[in-house]
């Protein structure tokens, strides 16, 4: 009965406490990061590459100008931003929470725009590789392949060279594309995401139930230990008659022996 009362009180406290917290609204967006943009010699695995993008989304470089424009610090804005990679995909889900629904969406729109500018900044061009040069080499290889009288070995070498040049052109074409794109533009979640009174009430009730169960178990253990402990009680043995001499030396008189202590457990 006591445990039920404590559990009920815990649920009520959790529910009422959640009502005192300010409401929070969320805005969400989904971004796509194309892993095909990774360089062939890149040592990072795909999951590490995506995790790097999560770090970029919460970096001071990205957050500070947005926070300053909205009267916040980079730390405050960082506490409002969450980002996660959707399992087994190249999709990054970003969420911004704020006490205002309109403000949360505005912050997220600025955040995604800043991230795209960073993620899609082209690397410095490789001076050793030029698209026109590769295309010129490819034309030359194809011209040689079209000439009659090529040996089998020479034809195989030229075919491998052609495949290599085509791969370079494909890589250049991919590099010219944006690595990150917006899959789902920023949108506001209509209902507040916090506080959640029902969830708070359930959490409070569960916590109170665990505490009550622990208290009951502790008291029961103490009571059992106290009731099971016994102390020996000393009981005097009844006097016994010992044959001896009575007054005047007559035999047959009895002398009462002094009672001796006898240990016997007390009965409960």
PDB file of C-alpha atoms in Angstrom:
ATOM      1  CA  UNK A   1       0.000   0.000   0.000  1.00  0.00           C
ATOM      2  CA  UNK A   2       2.804   2.367   0.922  1.00  0.00           C
ATOM      3  CA  UNK A   3       4.603   1.590  -2.352  1.00  0.00           C
ATOM      4  CA  UNK A   4       1.463   2.418  -4.337  1.00  0.00           C
ATOM      5  CA  UNK A   5       1.082   5.758  -2.577  1.00  0.00           C
ATOM      6  CA  UNK A   6       4.738   6.670  -3.193  1.00  0.00           C
ATOM      7  CA  UNK A   7       4.439   5.670  -6.865  1.00  0.00           C
ATOM      8  CA  UNK A   8       1.312   7.797  -7.296  1.00  0.00           C
ATOM      9  CA  UNK A   9       2.964  10.779  -5.655  1.00  0.00           C
ATOM     10  CA  UNK A  10       6.006  10.378  -7.922  1.00  0.00           C
ATOM     11  CA  UNK A  11       3.820  10.390 -11.022  1.00  0.00           C
ATOM     12  CA  UNK A  12       1.946  13.493  -9.857  1.00  0.00           C
ATOM     13  CA  UNK A  13       5.181  15.332  -9.061  1.00  0.00           C
ATOM     14  CA  UNK A  14       6.640  14.458 -12.480  1.00  0.00           C
ATOM     15  CA  UNK A  15       3.500  15.561 -14.294  1.00  0.00           C
ATOM     16  CA  UNK A  16       3.156  18.855 -12.429  1.00  0.00           C
ATOM     17  CA  UNK A  17       6.875  19.564 -12.704  1.00  0.00           C
ATOM     18  CA  UNK A  18       6.812  19.139 -16.490  1.00  0.00           C
ATOM     19  CA  UNK A  19       4.007  21.691 -16.766  1.00  0.00           C
ATOM     20  CA  UNK A  20       6.258  24.309 -15.189  1.00  0.00           C
ATOM     21  CA  UNK A  21       8.933  23.933 -17.895  1.00  0.00           C
ATOM     22  CA  UNK A  22       8.862  26.280 -20.924  1.00  0.00           C
ATOM     23  CA  UNK A  23       7.603  24.817 -24.187  1.00  0.00           C
ATOM     24  CA  UNK A  24      10.141  23.964 -26.881  1.00  0.00           C
ATOM     25  CA  UNK A  25       9.410  23.816 -30.612  1.00  0.00           C
ATOM     26  CA  UNK A  26      11.492  22.013 -33.204  1.00  0.00           C
ATOM     27  CA  UNK A  27      12.392  22.576 -36.832  1.00  0.00           C
ATOM     28  CA  UNK A  28      13.856  19.722 -38.868  1.00  0.00           C
ATOM     29  CA  UNK A  29      15.626  19.270 -42.190  1.00  0.00           C
ATOM     30  CA  UNK A  30      17.305  16.418 -44.048  1.00  0.00           C
ATOM     31  CA  UNK A  31      20.579  16.749 -45.927  1.00  0.00           C
ATOM     32  CA  UNK A  32      22.190  14.334 -48.367  1.00  0.00           C
ATOM     33  CA  UNK A  33      25.954  13.958 -48.383  1.00  0.00           C
ATOM     34  CA  UNK A  34      27.242  12.144 -51.450  1.00  0.00           C
ATOM     35  CA  UNK A  35      29.984   9.753 -50.380  1.00  0.00           C
ATOM     36  CA  UNK A  36      31.015   9.327 -54.015  1.00  0.00           C
ATOM     37  CA  UNK A  37      32.658  12.743 -53.639  1.00  0.00           C
ATOM     38  CA  UNK A  38      35.367  11.225 -51.457  1.00  0.00           C
ATOM     39  CA  UNK A  39      38.742  11.098 -53.100  1.00  0.00           C
ATOM     40  CA  UNK A  40      39.991   7.645 -54.161  1.00  0.00           C
ATOM     41  CA  UNK A  41      43.020   7.928 -51.864  1.00  0.00           C
ATOM     42  CA  UNK A  42      40.968   9.022 -48.845  1.00  0.00           C
ATOM     43  CA  UNK A  43      41.762   6.837 -45.830  1.00  0.00           C
ATOM     44  CA  UNK A  44      38.600   7.664 -43.861  1.00  0.00           C
ATOM     45  CA  UNK A  45      35.851   5.095 -43.984  1.00  0.00           C
ATOM     46  CA  UNK A  46      32.351   6.068 -45.040  1.00  0.00           C
ATOM     47  CA  UNK A  47      30.938   6.198 -41.512  1.00  0.00           C
ATOM     48  CA  UNK A  48      33.807   8.409 -40.349  1.00  0.00           C
ATOM     49  CA  UNK A  49      33.242  10.727 -43.298  1.00  0.00           C
ATOM     50  CA  UNK A  50      29.586  11.165 -42.336  1.00  0.00           C
ATOM     51  CA  UNK A  51      30.484  11.647 -38.669  1.00  0.00           C
ATOM     52  CA  UNK A  52      32.839  14.402 -39.764  1.00  0.00           C
ATOM     53  CA  UNK A  53      29.871  16.187 -41.305  1.00  0.00           C
ATOM     54  CA  UNK A  54      28.069  16.019 -37.955  1.00  0.00           C
ATOM     55  CA  UNK A  55      31.050  17.739 -36.353  1.00  0.00           C
ATOM     56  CA  UNK A  56      30.976  20.439 -39.046  1.00  0.00           C
ATOM     57  CA  UNK A  57      27.285  21.096 -38.382  1.00  0.00           C
ATOM     58  CA  UNK A  58      28.065  21.855 -34.715  1.00  0.00           C
ATOM     59  CA  UNK A  59      31.402  23.580 -35.238  1.00  0.00           C
ATOM     60  CA  UNK A  60      32.072  27.079 -33.951  1.00  0.00           C
ATOM     61  CA  UNK A  61      33.063  28.161 -37.459  1.00  0.00           C
ATOM     62  CA  UNK A  62      29.530  27.484 -38.646  1.00  0.00           C
ATOM     63  CA  UNK A  63      27.570  28.425 -35.511  1.00  0.00           C
ATOM     64  CA  UNK A  64      29.229  31.658 -34.431  1.00  0.00           C
ATOM     65  CA  UNK A  65      28.059  33.985 -37.242  1.00  0.00           C
ATOM     66  CA  UNK A  66      24.522  32.573 -37.070  1.00  0.00           C
ATOM     67  CA  UNK A  67      24.408  32.932 -33.287  1.00  0.00           C
ATOM     68  CA  UNK A  68      25.686  36.525 -33.402  1.00  0.00           C
ATOM     69  CA  UNK A  69      23.034  37.469 -35.946  1.00  0.00           C
ATOM     70  CA  UNK A  70      20.304  36.134 -33.643  1.00  0.00           C
ATOM     71  CA  UNK A  71      21.513  37.446 -30.282  1.00  0.00           C
ATOM     72  CA  UNK A  72      22.925  34.122 -29.084  1.00  0.00           C
ATOM     73  CA  UNK A  73      26.324  32.727 -28.245  1.00  0.00           C
ATOM     74  CA  UNK A  74      27.824  29.833 -30.164  1.00  0.00           C
ATOM     75  CA  UNK A  75      27.471  27.641 -27.054  1.00  0.00           C
ATOM     76  CA  UNK A  76      23.778  28.498 -26.665  1.00  0.00           C
ATOM     77  CA  UNK A  77      23.034  27.748 -30.301  1.00  0.00           C
ATOM     78  CA  UNK A  78      25.076  24.557 -30.157  1.00  0.00           C
ATOM     79  CA  UNK A  79      22.902  23.356 -27.283  1.00  0.00           C
ATOM     80  CA  UNK A  80      19.823  23.795 -29.467  1.00  0.00           C
ATOM     81  CA  UNK A  81      21.203  21.855 -32.449  1.00  0.00           C
ATOM     82  CA  UNK A  82      21.178  18.093 -32.851  1.00  0.00           C
ATOM     83  CA  UNK A  83      22.317  16.137 -35.912  1.00  0.00           C
ATOM     84  CA  UNK A  84      22.318  12.424 -36.648  1.00  0.00           C
ATOM     85  CA  UNK A  85      22.948  10.116 -39.587  1.00  0.00           C
ATOM     86  CA  UNK A  86      19.936   8.057 -40.605  1.00  0.00           C
ATOM     87  CA  UNK A  87      20.952   4.422 -40.260  1.00  0.00           C
ATOM     88  CA  UNK A  88      22.507   2.786 -43.343  1.00  0.00           C
ATOM     89  CA  UNK A  89      22.134   5.896 -45.496  1.00  0.00           C
ATOM     90  CA  UNK A  90      23.863   9.083 -46.617  1.00  0.00           C
ATOM     91  CA  UNK A  91      21.097  11.216 -45.091  1.00  0.00           C
ATOM     92  CA  UNK A  92      21.796  13.581 -42.174  1.00  0.00           C
ATOM     93  CA  UNK A  93      18.820  14.732 -40.090  1.00  0.00           C
ATOM     94  CA  UNK A  94      19.252  18.115 -38.406  1.00  0.00           C
ATOM     95  CA  UNK A  95      17.003  19.569 -35.696  1.00  0.00           C
ATOM     96  CA  UNK A  96      16.956  22.969 -33.998  1.00  0.00           C
ATOM     97  CA  UNK A  97      14.864  23.627 -30.869  1.00  0.00           C
ATOM     98  CA  UNK A  98      13.731  26.985 -29.583  1.00  0.00           C
ATOM     99  CA  UNK A  99      10.954  28.516 -27.495  1.00  0.00           C
ATOM    100  CA  UNK A 100       9.584  30.040 -30.725  1.00  0.00           C
ATOM    101  CA  UNK A 101       8.472  27.874 -33.631  1.00  0.00           C
ATOM    102  CA  UNK A 102       9.243  30.552 -36.223  1.00  0.00           C
ATOM    103  CA  UNK A 103      12.662  31.232 -34.745  1.00  0.00           C
ATOM    104  CA  UNK A 104      13.633  27.563 -34.702  1.00  0.00           C
ATOM    105  CA  UNK A 105      12.866  27.288 -38.413  1.00  0.00           C
ATOM    106  CA  UNK A 106      14.776  30.490 -39.196  1.00  0.00           C
ATOM    107  CA  UNK A 107      17.818  29.285 -37.290  1.00  0.00           C
ATOM    108  CA  UNK A 108      17.733  25.951 -39.101  1.00  0.00           C
ATOM    109  CA  UNK A 109      17.454  27.608 -42.513  1.00  0.00           C
ATOM    110  CA  UNK A 110      20.533  29.721 -41.761  1.00  0.00           C
ATOM    111  CA  UNK A 111      22.351  26.678 -40.416  1.00  0.00           C
ATOM    112  CA  UNK A 112      21.720  24.533 -43.498  1.00  0.00           C
ATOM    113  CA  UNK A 113      22.684  27.391 -45.832  1.00  0.00           C
ATOM    114  CA  UNK A 114      25.970  27.909 -43.973  1.00  0.00           C
ATOM    115  CA  UNK A 115      26.703  24.179 -43.951  1.00  0.00           C
ATOM    116  CA  UNK A 116      26.131  23.831 -47.700  1.00  0.00           C
ATOM    117  CA  UNK A 117      28.512  26.726 -48.329  1.00  0.00           C
ATOM    118  CA  UNK A 118      31.210  24.981 -46.291  1.00  0.00           C
ATOM    119  CA  UNK A 119      30.642  21.448 -47.567  1.00  0.00           C
ATOM    120  CA  UNK A 120      30.486  22.442 -51.214  1.00  0.00           C
ATOM    121  CA  UNK A 121      33.545  24.700 -51.265  1.00  0.00           C
ATOM    122  CA  UNK A 122      35.697  23.276 -54.075  1.00  0.00           C
ATOM    123  CA  UNK A 123      39.180  22.111 -53.283  1.00  0.00           C
ATOM    124  CA  UNK A 124      42.174  23.746 -54.870  1.00  0.00           C
ATOM    125  CA  UNK A 125      42.512  22.474 -58.451  1.00  0.00           C
ATOM    126  CA  UNK A 126      45.207  19.919 -59.107  1.00  0.00           C
ATOM    127  CA  UNK A 127      47.728  21.568 -61.399  1.00  0.00           C
ATOM    128  CA  UNK A 128      48.947  18.208 -62.656  1.00  0.00           C
ATOM    129  CA  UNK A 129      45.511  17.133 -63.881  1.00  0.00           C
ATOM    130  CA  UNK A 130      43.589  19.168 -66.415  1.00  0.00           C
ATOM    131  CA  UNK A 131      40.329  18.144 -68.058  1.00  0.00           C
ATOM    132  CA  UNK A 132      41.400  19.316 -71.481  1.00  0.00           C
ATOM    133  CA  UNK A 133      44.708  17.491 -71.172  1.00  0.00           C
ATOM    134  CA  UNK A 134      42.978  14.239 -70.196  1.00  0.00           C
ATOM    135  CA  UNK A 135      40.521  14.557 -73.076  1.00  0.00           C
ATOM    136  CA  UNK A 136      43.398  15.172 -75.513  1.00  0.00           C
ATOM    137  CA  UNK A 137      45.187  12.041 -74.256  1.00  0.00           C
ATOM    138  CA  UNK A 138      41.981  10.060 -74.626  1.00  0.00           C
ATOM    139  CA  UNK A 139      41.577  11.154 -78.251  1.00  0.00           C
ATOM    140  CA  UNK A 140      45.153  10.188 -79.004  1.00  0.00           C
ATOM    141  CA  UNK A 141      44.704   6.723 -77.452  1.00  0.00           C
ATOM    142  CA  UNK A 142      41.534   6.124 -79.427  1.00  0.00           C
ATOM    143  CA  UNK A 143      43.209   7.230 -82.640  1.00  0.00           C
ATOM    144  CA  UNK A 144      46.003   4.704 -82.070  1.00  0.00           C
ATOM    145  CA  UNK A 145      43.466   1.999 -81.289  1.00  0.00           C
ATOM    146  CA  UNK A 146      41.808   2.661 -84.647  1.00  0.00           C
ATOM    147  CA  UNK A 147      44.976   2.157 -86.634  1.00  0.00           C
ATOM    148  CA  UNK A 148      45.339  -1.163 -88.434  1.00  0.00           C
ATOM    149  CA  UNK A 149      48.147  -3.589 -87.726  1.00  0.00           C
ATOM    150  CA  UNK A 150      48.241  -3.259 -83.936  1.00  0.00           C
ATOM    151  CA  UNK A 151      49.673  -6.202 -82.068  1.00  0.00           C
ATOM    152  CA  UNK A 152      47.634  -7.873 -79.372  1.00  0.00           C
ATOM    153  CA  UNK A 153      49.911  -6.638 -76.588  1.00  0.00           C
ATOM    154  CA  UNK A 154      49.838  -3.055 -77.856  1.00  0.00           C
ATOM    155  CA  UNK A 155      46.056  -3.108 -78.175  1.00  0.00           C
ATOM    156  CA  UNK A 156      45.693  -4.354 -74.593  1.00  0.00           C
ATOM    157  CA  UNK A 157      47.977  -1.613 -73.272  1.00  0.00           C
ATOM    158  CA  UNK A 158      46.049   1.068 -75.157  1.00  0.00           C
ATOM    159  CA  UNK A 159      42.715  -0.316 -73.904  1.00  0.00           C
ATOM    160  CA  UNK A 160      43.916  -0.137 -70.298  1.00  0.00           C
ATOM    161  CA  UNK A 161      45.124   3.414 -70.886  1.00  0.00           C
ATOM    162  CA  UNK A 162      41.730   4.359 -72.305  1.00  0.00           C
ATOM    163  CA  UNK A 163      39.920   2.937 -69.258  1.00  0.00           C
ATOM    164  CA  UNK A 164      42.226   4.870 -66.921  1.00  0.00           C
ATOM    165  CA  UNK A 165      41.614   8.162 -68.726  1.00  0.00           C
ATOM    166  CA  UNK A 166      37.851   7.593 -68.665  1.00  0.00           C
ATOM    167  CA  UNK A 167      38.040   7.000 -64.889  1.00  0.00           C
ATOM    168  CA  UNK A 168      39.867  10.297 -64.430  1.00  0.00           C
ATOM    169  CA  UNK A 169      37.206  12.143 -66.369  1.00  0.00           C
ATOM    170  CA  UNK A 170      34.448  10.560 -64.268  1.00  0.00           C
ATOM    171  CA  UNK A 171      36.220  11.625 -61.079  1.00  0.00           C
ATOM    172  CA  UNK A 172      36.533  15.174 -62.361  1.00  0.00           C
ATOM    173  CA  UNK A 173      32.849  15.248 -63.215  1.00  0.00           C
ATOM    174  CA  UNK A 174      31.925  14.075 -59.724  1.00  0.00           C
ATOM    175  CA  UNK A 175      34.233  16.632 -58.146  1.00  0.00           C
ATOM    176  CA  UNK A 176      32.439  19.375 -60.047  1.00  0.00           C
ATOM    177  CA  UNK A 177      29.136  18.383 -58.404  1.00  0.00           C
ATOM    178  CA  UNK A 178      28.019  19.490 -54.951  1.00  0.00           C
ATOM    179  CA  UNK A 179      28.889  17.060 -52.174  1.00  0.00           C
ATOM    180  CA  UNK A 180      25.961  18.104 -49.957  1.00  0.00           C
ATOM    181  CA  UNK A 181      22.417  18.917 -51.012  1.00  0.00           C
ATOM    182  CA  UNK A 182      19.140  19.617 -49.224  1.00  0.00           C
ATOM    183  CA  UNK A 183      16.891  16.590 -49.337  1.00  0.00           C
ATOM    184  CA  UNK A 184      14.071  17.998 -47.175  1.00  0.00           C
ATOM    185  CA  UNK A 185      13.993  21.766 -46.573  1.00  0.00           C
ATOM    186  CA  UNK A 186      13.580  23.086 -43.047  1.00  0.00           C
ATOM    187  CA  UNK A 187      10.045  22.704 -41.678  1.00  0.00           C
ATOM    188  CA  UNK A 188       8.448  23.310 -38.278  1.00  0.00           C
ATOM    189  CA  UNK A 189       7.013  20.530 -36.149  1.00  0.00           C
ATOM    190  CA  UNK A 190       3.473  21.739 -35.279  1.00  0.00           C
ATOM    191  CA  UNK A 191       3.302  20.458 -31.683  1.00  0.00           C
ATOM    192  CA  UNK A 192       5.804  21.265 -28.914  1.00  0.00           C
ATOM    193  CA  UNK A 193       8.473  18.611 -28.537  1.00  0.00           C
ATOM    194  CA  UNK A 194       8.908  19.364 -24.837  1.00  0.00           C
ATOM    195  CA  UNK A 195       7.850  19.217 -22.120  1.00  0.00           C
ATOM    196  CA  UNK A 196       5.936  15.924 -22.367  1.00  0.00           C
ATOM    197  CA  UNK A 197       3.709  15.648 -19.268  1.00  0.00           C
ATOM    198  CA  UNK A 198       2.746  12.018 -19.807  1.00  0.00           C
ATOM    199  CA  UNK A 199       6.333  10.939 -20.253  1.00  0.00           C
ATOM    200  CA  UNK A 200       7.391  12.953 -17.203  1.00  0.00           C
ATOM    201  CA  UNK A 201       4.588  11.415 -15.126  1.00  0.00           C
ATOM    202  CA  UNK A 202       5.584   7.888 -16.183  1.00  0.00           C
ATOM    203  CA  UNK A 203       9.236   8.589 -15.425  1.00  0.00           C
ATOM    204  CA  UNK A 204       8.391  10.044 -12.013  1.00  0.00           C
ATOM    205  CA  UNK A 205       6.154   7.111 -11.133  1.00  0.00           C
ATOM    206  CA  UNK A 206       8.769   4.580 -12.180  1.00  0.00           C
ATOM    207  CA  UNK A 207      11.480   6.336 -10.190  1.00  0.00           C
ATOM    208  CA  UNK A 208       9.253   6.492  -7.120  1.00  0.00           C
ATOM    209  CA  UNK A 209       8.344   2.822  -7.498  1.00  0.00           C
ATOM    210  CA  UNK A 210      11.998   1.795  -7.609  1.00  0.00           C
ATOM    211  CA  UNK A 211      12.782   3.898  -4.540  1.00  0.00           C
ATOM    212  CA  UNK A 212       9.792   2.474  -2.668  1.00  0.00           C
ATOM    213  CA  UNK A 213      10.752  -1.086  -3.561  1.00  0.00           C
ATOM    214  CA  UNK A 214      14.286  -0.474  -2.339  1.00  0.00           C
ATOM    215  CA  UNK A 215      13.051   1.030   0.933  1.00  0.00           C
ATOM    216  CA  UNK A 216      10.644  -1.872   1.554  1.00  0.00           C
ATOM    217  CA  UNK A 217      13.369  -4.435   0.843  1.00  0.00           C
ATOM    218  CA  UNK A 218      15.742  -2.667   3.242  1.00  0.00           C
ATOM    219  CA  UNK A 219      13.171  -2.488   6.062  1.00  0.00           C
ATOM    220  CA  UNK A 220      12.155  -6.119   5.560  1.00  0.00           C
ATOM    221  CA  UNK A 221      15.770  -7.198   5.800  1.00  0.00           C
ATOM    222  CA  UNK A 222      16.281  -5.218   8.984  1.00  0.00           C
ATOM    223  CA  UNK A 223      13.125  -6.660  10.560  1.00  0.00           C
ATOM    224  CA  UNK A 224      14.024 -10.231   9.622  1.00  0.00           C
ATOM    225  CA  UNK A 225      17.515  -9.858  11.047  1.00  0.00           C
ATOM    226  CA  UNK A 226      16.190  -8.439  14.310  1.00  0.00           C
ATOM    227  CA  UNK A 227      13.545 -11.120  14.763  1.00  0.00           C
ATOM    228  CA  UNK A 228      15.975 -13.976  14.078  1.00  0.00           C
ATOM    229  CA  UNK A 229      18.578 -12.967  16.664  1.00  0.00           C
ATOM    230  CA  UNK A 230      18.354 -14.841  20.105  1.00  0.00           C
ATOM    231  CA  UNK A 231      20.396 -14.564  23.321  1.00  0.00           C
ATOM    232  CA  UNK A 232      21.011 -17.554  25.667  1.00  0.00           C
ATOM    233  CA  UNK A 233      19.127 -17.380  28.996  1.00  0.00           C
ATOM    234  CA  UNK A 234      20.576 -18.884  32.155  1.00  0.00           C
ATOM    235  CA  UNK A 235      18.048 -21.085  34.033  1.00  0.00           C
ATOM    236  CA  UNK A 236      18.706 -22.418  37.486  1.00  0.00           C
ATOM    237  CA  UNK A 237      18.430 -26.201  37.864  1.00  0.00           C
ATOM    238  CA  UNK A 238      16.049 -27.515  40.537  1.00  0.00           C
ATOM    239  CA  UNK A 239      17.675 -28.592  43.830  1.00  0.00           C
ATOM    240  CA  UNK A 240      18.680 -32.257  44.057  1.00  0.00           C
ATOM    241  CA  UNK A 241      18.698 -34.445  47.187  1.00  0.00           C
ATOM    242  CA  UNK A 242      22.100 -35.829  48.157  1.00  0.00           C
ATOM    243  CA  UNK A 243      22.366 -38.621  50.804  1.00  0.00           C
ATOM    244  CA  UNK A 244      24.239 -37.493  53.892  1.00  0.00           C
ATOM    245  CA  UNK A 245      24.150 -37.391  57.646  1.00  0.00           C
ATOM    246  CA  UNK A 246      21.517 -35.502  59.482  1.00  0.00           C
ATOM    247  CA  UNK A 247      21.827 -33.991  62.906  1.00  0.00           C
ATOM    248  CA  UNK A 248      23.366 -36.430  65.308  1.00  0.00           C
ATOM    249  CA  UNK A 249      25.092 -38.393  62.538  1.00  0.00           C
ATOM    250  CA  UNK A 250      22.002 -40.380  61.518  1.00  0.00           C
ATOM    251  CA  UNK A 251      22.124 -41.621  57.972  1.00  0.00           C
ATOM    252  CA  UNK A 252      19.321 -41.180  55.527  1.00  0.00           C
ATOM    253  CA  UNK A 253      18.976 -37.501  55.993  1.00  0.00           C
ATOM    254  CA  UNK A 254      19.065 -35.519  52.859  1.00  0.00           C
ATOM    255  CA  UNK A 255      21.094 -32.466  52.167  1.00  0.00           C
ATOM    256  CA  UNK A 256      19.884 -30.080  49.569  1.00  0.00           C
ATOM    257  CA  UNK A 257      22.594 -29.287  47.042  1.00  0.00           C
ATOM    258  CA  UNK A 258      23.003 -25.769  45.850  1.00  0.00           C
ATOM    259  CA  UNK A 259      21.424 -25.221  42.502  1.00  0.00           C
ATOM    260  CA  UNK A 260      23.846 -24.824  39.636  1.00  0.00           C
ATOM    261  CA  UNK A 261      23.368 -22.750  36.541  1.00  0.00           C
ATOM    262  CA  UNK A 262      22.135 -24.495  33.434  1.00  0.00           C
ATOM    263  CA  UNK A 263      22.245 -22.850  30.023  1.00  0.00           C
ATOM    264  CA  UNK A 264      19.100 -23.412  28.055  1.00  0.00           C
ATOM    265  CA  UNK A 265      17.879 -21.436  25.081  1.00  0.00           C
ATOM    266  CA  UNK A 266      14.937 -19.325  25.884  1.00  0.00           C
ATOM    267  CA  UNK A 267      11.762 -20.267  24.131  1.00  0.00           C
ATOM    268  CA  UNK A 268      10.212 -17.573  21.975  1.00  0.00           C
TER     269      UNK A 268
END
